[in-house]
mmCIF file of C-alpha atoms in Angstrom:
data_model
loop_
_atom_site.group_PDB
_atom_site.id
_atom_site.type_symbol
_atom_site.label_atom_id
_atom_site.label_comp_id
_atom_site.label_asym_id
_atom_site.label_seq_id
_atom_site.Cartn_x
_atom_site.Cartn_y
_atom_site.Cartn_z
ATOM 1 C CA MET N 27 0.149 0.050 0.109
ATOM 2 C CA ASN N 28 1.224 3.457 -0.934
ATOM 3 C CA ALA N 29 1.437 5.847 1.884
ATOM 4 C CA ARG N 30 0.181 9.291 1.156
ATOM 5 C CA ARG N 31 2.902 12.013 0.913
ATOM 6 C CA ALA N 32 2.568 14.648 3.659
ATOM 7 C CA PHE N 33 3.155 18.118 2.669
ATOM 8 C CA LYS N 34 4.770 20.785 4.872
ATOM 9 C CA LEU N 35 3.463 24.414 4.913
ATOM 10 C CA MET N 36 5.115 27.681 6.105
ATOM 11 C CA ILE N 37 2.715 30.667 6.700
ATOM 12 C CA VAL N 38 4.511 34.206 6.251
ATOM 13 C CA ASP N 39 2.408 37.241 7.072
ATOM 14 C CA ASP N 40 2.652 40.026 9.368
ATOM 15 C CA SER N 41 -0.885 39.770 10.872
ATOM 16 C CA ASN N 42 -1.446 37.499 13.588
ATOM 17 C CA ILE N 43 -5.065 37.238 12.478
ATOM 18 C CA MET N 44 -4.202 36.045 9.037
ATOM 19 C CA ARG N 45 -1.548 33.504 10.181
ATOM 20 C CA ARG N 46 -3.907 31.939 12.532
ATOM 21 C CA ARG N 47 -6.693 32.178 9.953
ATOM 22 C CA ILE N 48 -4.666 30.421 7.423
ATOM 23 C CA GLU N 49 -3.587 27.802 9.788
ATOM 24 C CA ARG N 50 -7.157 27.216 11.142
ATOM 25 C CA SER N 51 -8.809 27.277 7.606
ATOM 26 C CA GLN N 52 -6.584 24.752 5.770
ATOM 27 C CA GLN N 53 -8.497 21.605 5.530
ATOM 28 C CA PHE N 54 -5.692 18.964 4.488
ATOM 29 C CA GLU N 55 -5.017 16.130 6.577
ATOM 30 C CA ASP N 56 -1.836 15.482 4.525
ATOM 31 C CA LEU N 57 -0.653 19.190 5.168
ATOM 32 C CA GLN N 58 1.392 19.936 8.385
ATOM 33 C CA VAL N 59 1.984 23.413 9.365
ATOM 34 C CA VAL N 60 5.768 23.424 10.198
ATOM 35 C CA GLY N 61 6.329 27.190 10.931
ATOM 36 C CA THR N 62 5.065 30.611 10.871
ATOM 37 C CA ALA N 63 6.736 34.010 10.358
ATOM 38 C CA GLY N 64 5.844 37.569 10.615
ATOM 39 C CA ASN N 65 8.181 38.880 7.941
ATOM 40 C CA GLY N 66 10.741 38.098 5.287
ATOM 41 C CA VAL N 67 13.532 37.972 7.687
ATOM 42 C CA GLU N 68 11.905 35.580 10.058
ATOM 43 C CA ALA N 69 10.700 33.325 7.110
ATOM 44 C CA LEU N 70 14.301 32.973 5.800
ATOM 45 C CA ALA N 71 15.708 32.245 9.409
ATOM 46 C CA LEU N 72 12.844 29.416 9.711
ATOM 47 C CA PHE N 73 13.130 28.197 6.237
ATOM 48 C CA SER N 74 16.087 25.933 6.283
ATOM 49 C CA GLN N 75 15.234 24.260 9.657
ATOM 50 C CA ALA N 76 11.289 23.910 8.658
ATOM 51 C CA ASP N 77 12.100 22.853 5.046
ATOM 52 C CA PRO N 78 8.514 23.563 3.787
ATOM 53 C CA ASP N 79 7.055 22.381 0.492
ATOM 54 C CA VAL N 80 4.421 24.825 0.264
ATOM 55 C CA VAL N 81 4.621 28.557 1.452
ATOM 56 C CA THR N 82 1.817 31.225 1.895
ATOM 57 C CA MET N 83 3.348 34.500 1.584
ATOM 58 C CA ASP N 84 1.945 37.929 2.326
ATOM 59 C CA LEU N 85 3.743 41.003 0.306
ATOM 60 C CA THR N 86 3.508 43.867 2.500
ATOM 61 C CA MET N 87 5.656 43.336 5.693
ATOM 62 C CA PRO N 88 8.321 45.130 7.603
ATOM 63 C CA GLN N 89 11.998 44.444 7.490
ATOM 64 C CA MET N 90 11.664 42.361 4.174
ATOM 65 C CA ASP N 91 8.644 42.364 2.051
ATOM 66 C CA GLY N 92 7.241 39.332 0.454
ATOM 67 C CA ILE N 93 8.520 40.188 -3.082
ATOM 68 C CA GLU N 94 12.121 40.071 -2.040
ATOM 69 C CA CYS N 95 11.504 36.871 0.378
ATOM 70 C CA ILE N 96 10.081 34.912 -2.649
ATOM 71 C CA GLY N 97 13.150 35.399 -4.513
ATOM 72 C CA ARG N 98 15.371 34.263 -1.751
ATOM 73 C CA LEU N 99 13.269 31.199 -0.716
ATOM 74 C CA VAL N 100 13.235 30.155 -4.402
ATOM 75 C CA ALA N 101 17.072 30.221 -4.655
ATOM 76 C CA LEU N 102 17.486 28.306 -1.483
ATOM 77 C CA LYS N 103 14.859 25.743 -2.749
ATOM 78 C CA PRO N 104 13.810 25.920 -6.368
ATOM 79 C CA ALA N 105 11.018 23.187 -5.784
ATOM 80 C CA VAL N 106 9.318 25.118 -3.083
ATOM 81 C CA ARG N 107 5.672 26.176 -4.141
ATOM 82 C CA ILE N 108 4.666 29.794 -3.018
ATOM 83 C CA LEU N 109 1.118 31.112 -2.713
ATOM 84 C CA VAL N 110 1.098 34.791 -2.373
ATOM 85 C CA ILE N 111 -1.761 35.981 -0.103
ATOM 86 C CA SER N 112 -2.094 39.839 -0.533
ATOM 87 C CA ALA N 113 -4.630 42.606 -0.303
ATOM 88 C CA LEU N 114 -2.549 44.080 -3.284
ATOM 89 C CA ALA N 115 -4.916 43.678 -5.995
ATOM 90 C CA ASP N 116 -3.117 45.027 -8.975
ATOM 91 C CA LYS N 117 -1.943 43.118 -11.916
ATOM 92 C CA ALA N 118 1.667 44.562 -11.790
ATOM 93 C CA THR N 119 2.135 43.211 -8.520
ATOM 94 C CA ALA N 120 0.811 39.878 -9.185
ATOM 95 C CA VAL N 121 3.097 39.605 -12.454
ATOM 96 C CA GLU N 122 6.096 40.839 -10.287
ATOM 97 C CA ALA N 123 5.563 38.064 -7.570
ATOM 98 C CA MET N 124 5.132 35.483 -10.398
ATOM 99 C CA GLU N 125 8.609 36.662 -11.920
ATOM 100 C CA ARG N 126 10.243 36.271 -8.614
ATOM 101 C CA GLY N 127 9.042 32.529 -8.356
ATOM 102 C CA ALA N 128 5.578 32.471 -6.729
ATOM 103 C CA ASN N 129 3.057 29.925 -8.162
ATOM 104 C CA GLY N 130 -0.101 31.364 -7.105
ATOM 105 C CA PHE N 131 -1.954 34.486 -6.064
ATOM 106 C CA LEU N 132 -4.833 35.119 -3.873
ATOM 107 C CA ASN N 133 -6.294 38.319 -2.944
ATOM 108 C CA LYS N 134 -7.188 39.277 0.718
ATOM 109 C CA PRO N 135 -9.814 38.935 1.862
ATOM 110 C CA PHE N 136 -10.567 35.324 1.155
ATOM 111 C CA THR N 137 -12.844 32.444 1.870
ATOM 112 C CA ASP N 138 -12.077 29.412 3.338
ATOM 113 C CA ARG N 139 -13.099 27.647 0.056
ATOM 114 C CA GLN N 140 -11.060 30.065 -1.857
ATOM 115 C CA LEU N 141 -7.914 29.372 0.328
ATOM 116 C CA ASN N 142 -8.349 25.681 0.123
ATOM 117 C CA GLU N 143 -8.560 25.612 -3.681
ATOM 118 C CA ALA N 144 -5.400 27.681 -3.949
ATOM 119 C CA ILE N 145 -3.325 25.484 -1.563
ATOM 120 C CA ALA N 146 -4.772 22.318 -3.259
ATOM 121 C CA ASP N 147 -3.563 23.570 -6.486
ATOM 122 C CA LEU N 148 -0.171 24.114 -5.115
ATOM 123 C CA MET N 149 0.015 20.810 -3.606
ATOM 124 C CA ARG N 150 -0.793 19.098 -6.881
ATOM 125 C CA ARG N 151 2.177 20.861 -8.458
ATOM 126 C CA ALA N 152 4.388 20.386 -5.243
ATOM 127 C CA MET P 17 -13.288 67.473 -5.776
ATOM 128 C CA LEU P 18 -13.606 63.922 -5.365
ATOM 129 C CA TYR P 19 -15.136 61.865 -8.103
ATOM 130 C CA GLU P 20 -17.961 59.226 -7.629
ATOM 131 C CA GLN P 21 -15.851 56.441 -8.991
ATOM 132 C CA GLU P 22 -12.898 57.285 -6.417
ATOM 133 C CA LEU P 23 -15.126 57.168 -3.576
ATOM 134 C CA LYS P 24 -16.843 54.028 -4.906
ATOM 135 C CA THR P 25 -13.255 52.190 -4.817
ATOM 136 C CA PHE P 26 -12.636 53.107 -1.112
ATOM 137 C CA VAL P 27 -16.237 52.152 -0.194
ATOM 138 C CA GLU P 28 -16.115 48.547 -2.096
ATOM 139 C CA GLY P 29 -12.705 48.020 -0.320
ATOM 140 C CA THR P 30 -14.213 48.159 2.854
ATOM 141 C CA THR P 31 -17.732 46.598 2.405
ATOM 142 C CA ASN P 32 -15.898 43.616 0.527
ATOM 143 C CA PHE P 33 -13.962 42.954 3.738
ATOM 144 C CA PHE P 34 -17.136 42.328 5.681
ATOM 145 C CA GLU P 35 -18.780 40.496 2.826
ATOM 146 C CA VAL P 36 -15.696 38.100 2.519
ATOM 147 C CA ALA P 37 -14.108 37.803 5.583
ATOM 148 C CA ALA P 38 -17.033 37.717 7.919
ATOM 149 C CA GLN P 39 -19.453 36.363 5.257
ATOM 150 C CA GLN P 40 -22.014 39.025 6.259
ATOM 151 C CA PRO P 41 -22.303 42.152 4.176
ATOM 152 C CA ALA P 42 -22.145 45.668 5.476
ATOM 153 C CA THR P 43 -24.717 48.467 4.518
ATOM 154 C CA LEU P 44 -23.895 52.058 3.868
ATOM 155 C CA GLY P 45 -25.440 55.000 5.931
ATOM 156 C CA SER P 46 -25.774 58.391 4.366
ATOM 157 C CA PRO P 47 -22.439 59.905 3.381
ATOM 158 C CA TYR P 48 -22.080 63.532 4.646
ATOM 159 C CA LEU P 49 -19.355 66.157 4.400
ATOM 160 C CA LEU P 50 -17.535 67.539 7.601
ATOM 161 C CA GLU P 51 -15.282 70.390 7.998
ATOM 162 C CA GLY P 52 -12.571 70.015 10.382
ATOM 163 C CA THR P 53 -11.174 66.815 12.103
ATOM 164 C CA PRO P 54 -13.547 64.036 12.109
ATOM 165 C CA ALA P 55 -14.107 62.022 15.267
ATOM 166 C CA VAL P 56 -12.645 58.633 15.627
ATOM 167 C CA HIS P 57 -13.539 55.259 17.316
ATOM 168 C CA GLU P 58 -11.134 53.213 19.466
ATOM 169 C CA TYR P 59 -9.296 51.714 16.292
ATOM 170 C CA THR P 60 -8.422 53.416 13.224
ATOM 171 C CA GLY P 61 -6.654 51.926 10.200
ATOM 172 C CA VAL P 62 -4.913 54.896 8.007
ATOM 173 C CA ILE P 63 -3.628 55.075 4.434
ATOM 174 C CA THR P 64 -1.918 58.045 3.079
ATOM 175 C CA ILE P 65 -2.269 59.234 -0.478
ATOM 176 C CA SER P 66 -0.145 61.350 -2.601
ATOM 177 C CA GLY P 67 0.297 61.878 -6.516
ATOM 178 C CA LYS P 68 -3.217 62.746 -8.278
ATOM 179 C CA ARG P 69 -4.752 63.329 -4.982
ATOM 180 C CA GLU P 70 -3.105 64.228 -1.649
ATOM 181 C CA GLY P 71 -4.584 63.323 1.995
ATOM 182 C CA VAL P 72 -5.603 60.373 3.960
ATOM 183 C CA VAL P 73 -8.434 57.649 3.897
ATOM 184 C CA TYR P 74 -9.156 55.909 7.240
ATOM 185 C CA PHE P 75 -11.393 53.372 8.480
ATOM 186 C CA THR P 76 -12.421 53.834 12.034
ATOM 187 C CA ALA P 77 -14.382 51.375 14.312
ATOM 188 C CA PRO P 78 -15.711 50.683 17.830
ATOM 189 C CA LYS P 79 -14.066 47.805 19.834
ATOM 190 C CA ALA P 80 -17.639 46.207 20.034
ATOM 191 C CA MET P 81 -17.671 46.008 16.176
ATOM 192 C CA LEU P 82 -14.393 44.730 15.956
ATOM 193 C CA THR P 83 -15.137 42.035 18.529
ATOM 194 C CA VAL P 84 -18.123 40.687 16.752
ATOM 195 C CA LEU P 85 -16.219 40.724 13.565
ATOM 196 C CA LEU P 86 -13.417 38.886 14.947
ATOM 197 C CA MET P 87 -15.997 36.161 16.454
ATOM 198 C CA LYS P 88 -17.471 35.921 12.887
ATOM 199 C CA MET P 89 -13.861 35.152 11.733
ATOM 200 C CA GLN P 90 -13.586 32.250 14.019
ATOM 201 C CA GLU P 91 -10.979 34.203 15.970
ATOM 202 C CA ASN P 92 -10.715 33.786 19.738
ATOM 203 C CA ASP P 93 -8.053 36.345 20.611
ATOM 204 C CA PHE P 94 -9.532 39.633 21.338
ATOM 205 C CA SER P 95 -6.674 41.616 22.843
ATOM 206 C CA HIS P 96 -5.653 44.955 22.039
ATOM 207 C CA GLU P 97 -2.934 43.840 19.348
ATOM 208 C CA THR P 98 -5.645 41.684 17.525
ATOM 209 C CA MET P 99 -8.008 44.796 17.295
ATOM 210 C CA ARG P 100 -5.280 46.639 15.780
ATOM 211 C CA ASP P 101 -4.203 43.880 13.444
ATOM 212 C CA LEU P 102 -7.814 43.720 12.452
ATOM 213 C CA VAL P 103 -8.397 47.557 11.392
ATOM 214 C CA GLY P 104 -5.052 47.168 9.763
ATOM 215 C CA GLU P 105 -6.272 44.555 7.502
ATOM 216 C CA VAL P 106 -9.496 46.371 6.699
ATOM 217 C CA ALA P 107 -7.021 49.379 5.730
ATOM 218 C CA ASN P 108 -4.975 46.983 3.836
ATOM 219 C CA THR P 109 -7.936 45.857 1.791
ATOM 220 C CA ILE P 110 -8.919 49.492 0.942
ATOM 221 C CA SER P 111 -5.338 50.226 -0.206
ATOM 222 C CA GLY P 112 -5.098 47.067 -2.353
ATOM 223 C CA ASN P 113 -8.342 48.117 -3.994
ATOM 224 C CA ALA P 114 -7.104 51.705 -4.601
ATOM 225 C CA ARG P 115 -3.856 50.520 -6.205
ATOM 226 C CA ARG P 116 -5.897 48.200 -8.538
ATOM 227 C CA ASP P 117 -8.471 50.693 -9.529
ATOM 228 C CA PHE P 118 -6.080 53.765 -9.617
ATOM 229 C CA GLY P 119 -2.678 52.592 -10.733
ATOM 230 C CA ARG P 120 0.311 54.933 -10.753
ATOM 231 C CA ASP P 121 -1.716 58.128 -10.699
ATOM 232 C CA PHE P 122 -1.991 57.549 -6.983
ATOM 233 C CA VAL P 123 1.011 56.746 -4.407
ATOM 234 C CA ILE P 124 -0.621 54.820 -1.681
ATOM 235 C CA SER P 125 1.261 54.044 1.661
ATOM 236 C CA VAL P 126 1.429 50.899 3.582
ATOM 237 C CA PRO P 127 -1.159 51.189 6.266
ATOM 238 C CA SER P 128 -0.781 52.507 9.758
ATOM 239 C CA VAL P 129 -2.981 51.947 12.853
ATOM 240 C CA LEU P 130 -3.884 54.421 15.330
ATOM 241 C CA SER P 131 -5.834 53.596 18.763
ATOM 242 C CA GLY P 132 -6.646 55.120 22.132
ATOM 243 C CA GLU P 133 -8.456 58.042 23.234
ATOM 244 C CA LYS P 134 -8.106 60.914 20.674
ATOM 245 C CA PRO P 135 -5.437 59.463 18.626
ATOM 246 C CA ASP P 136 -3.261 62.108 16.177
ATOM 247 C CA VAL P 137 -5.220 61.349 12.939
ATOM 248 C CA PRO P 138 -3.382 63.295 10.242
ATOM 249 C CA HIS P 139 -5.599 65.933 8.907
ATOM 250 C CA LYS P 140 -4.914 69.063 6.682
ATOM 251 C CA PRO P 141 -6.354 72.307 8.159
ATOM 252 C CA GLY P 142 -9.301 73.580 6.044
ATOM 253 C CA GLN P 143 -9.663 70.204 4.265
ATOM 254 C CA ARG P 144 -13.227 68.789 4.101
ATOM 255 C CA SER P 145 -13.960 65.190 4.557
ATOM 256 C CA PHE P 146 -16.447 62.632 3.053
ATOM 257 C CA ILE P 147 -17.595 60.643 5.973
ATOM 258 C CA ILE P 148 -19.468 57.196 5.110
ATOM 259 C CA PRO P 149 -21.126 55.242 7.769
ATOM 260 C CA ILE P 150 -20.494 51.672 7.494
ATOM 261 C CA ASN P 151 -23.371 49.652 9.233
ATOM 262 C CA TRP P 152 -22.915 46.026 10.203
ATOM 263 C CA ARG P 153 -25.162 44.168 12.517
ATOM 264 C CA SER P 154 -25.903 46.532 15.222
ATOM 265 C CA HIS P 155 -22.596 48.564 15.031
ATOM 266 C CA SER P 156 -21.635 51.433 13.184
ATOM 267 C CA ALA P 157 -17.918 52.411 11.637
ATOM 268 C CA LYS P 158 -17.051 55.340 9.537
ATOM 269 C CA LEU P 159 -15.007 55.325 6.267
ATOM 270 C CA VAL P 160 -13.395 58.903 6.179
ATOM 271 C CA VAL P 161 -12.156 60.155 2.667
ATOM 272 C CA SER P 162 -10.078 63.236 3.064
ATOM 273 C CA LEU P 163 -8.421 64.034 -0.131
ATOM 274 C CA SER P 164 -7.790 67.282 -2.059
#
């Protein structure tokens, strides 16, 4: 019998509410939250130790924003899959995030269903 | 002078948060113009705008409304920091909507959060503000658009 692969998720957002919301709302038994970070610097510090397969990434954060952090995480682990979750709804921002290596974009605010569909899409590609 | 479409963008950014995050839409009260610095509630999320327009846009809400909003979002932390976080997220949504609709004509700041009694809300002397009441359940907040 084949064991289902377990995925590891890291959540990066400067809002405590959003970090808890994402952690609480994701409904995948095979997805384990391995760490949360409040900005890009914390995310980088945590990344090597947590070794996530999937990352949710806010963009507007203090110290190091999400755009810069995406590039750095992808340089460390090209196979990581990154879902941007941001209120920045303009096309130019989404394109920039994708060019840095993000794999999906979800606008805030979001419903549980939208979040789970977006994460499922990334897990399929991880 | 503010254009209707500009106001609509700010209003939709605000009401969209209630509709999606709390799964319960907010309704608008009758907007009005005010001279002088508008009164604020306990928690206020502010974005500063420059470029084609200059000024501030802010969402200000009472603690009671934010508490119920957090409950609707399945949140169980009702601390001061969480309240600040929440109005910051509403302001963030307003900011994101404005960036999408106005593009580079507007330079929009990262939201800041004010709280406590009589916080120092940025206001240009002589500037009139549009006040749009945001009603949700039994509570009322305000969206203040103060741009020249």
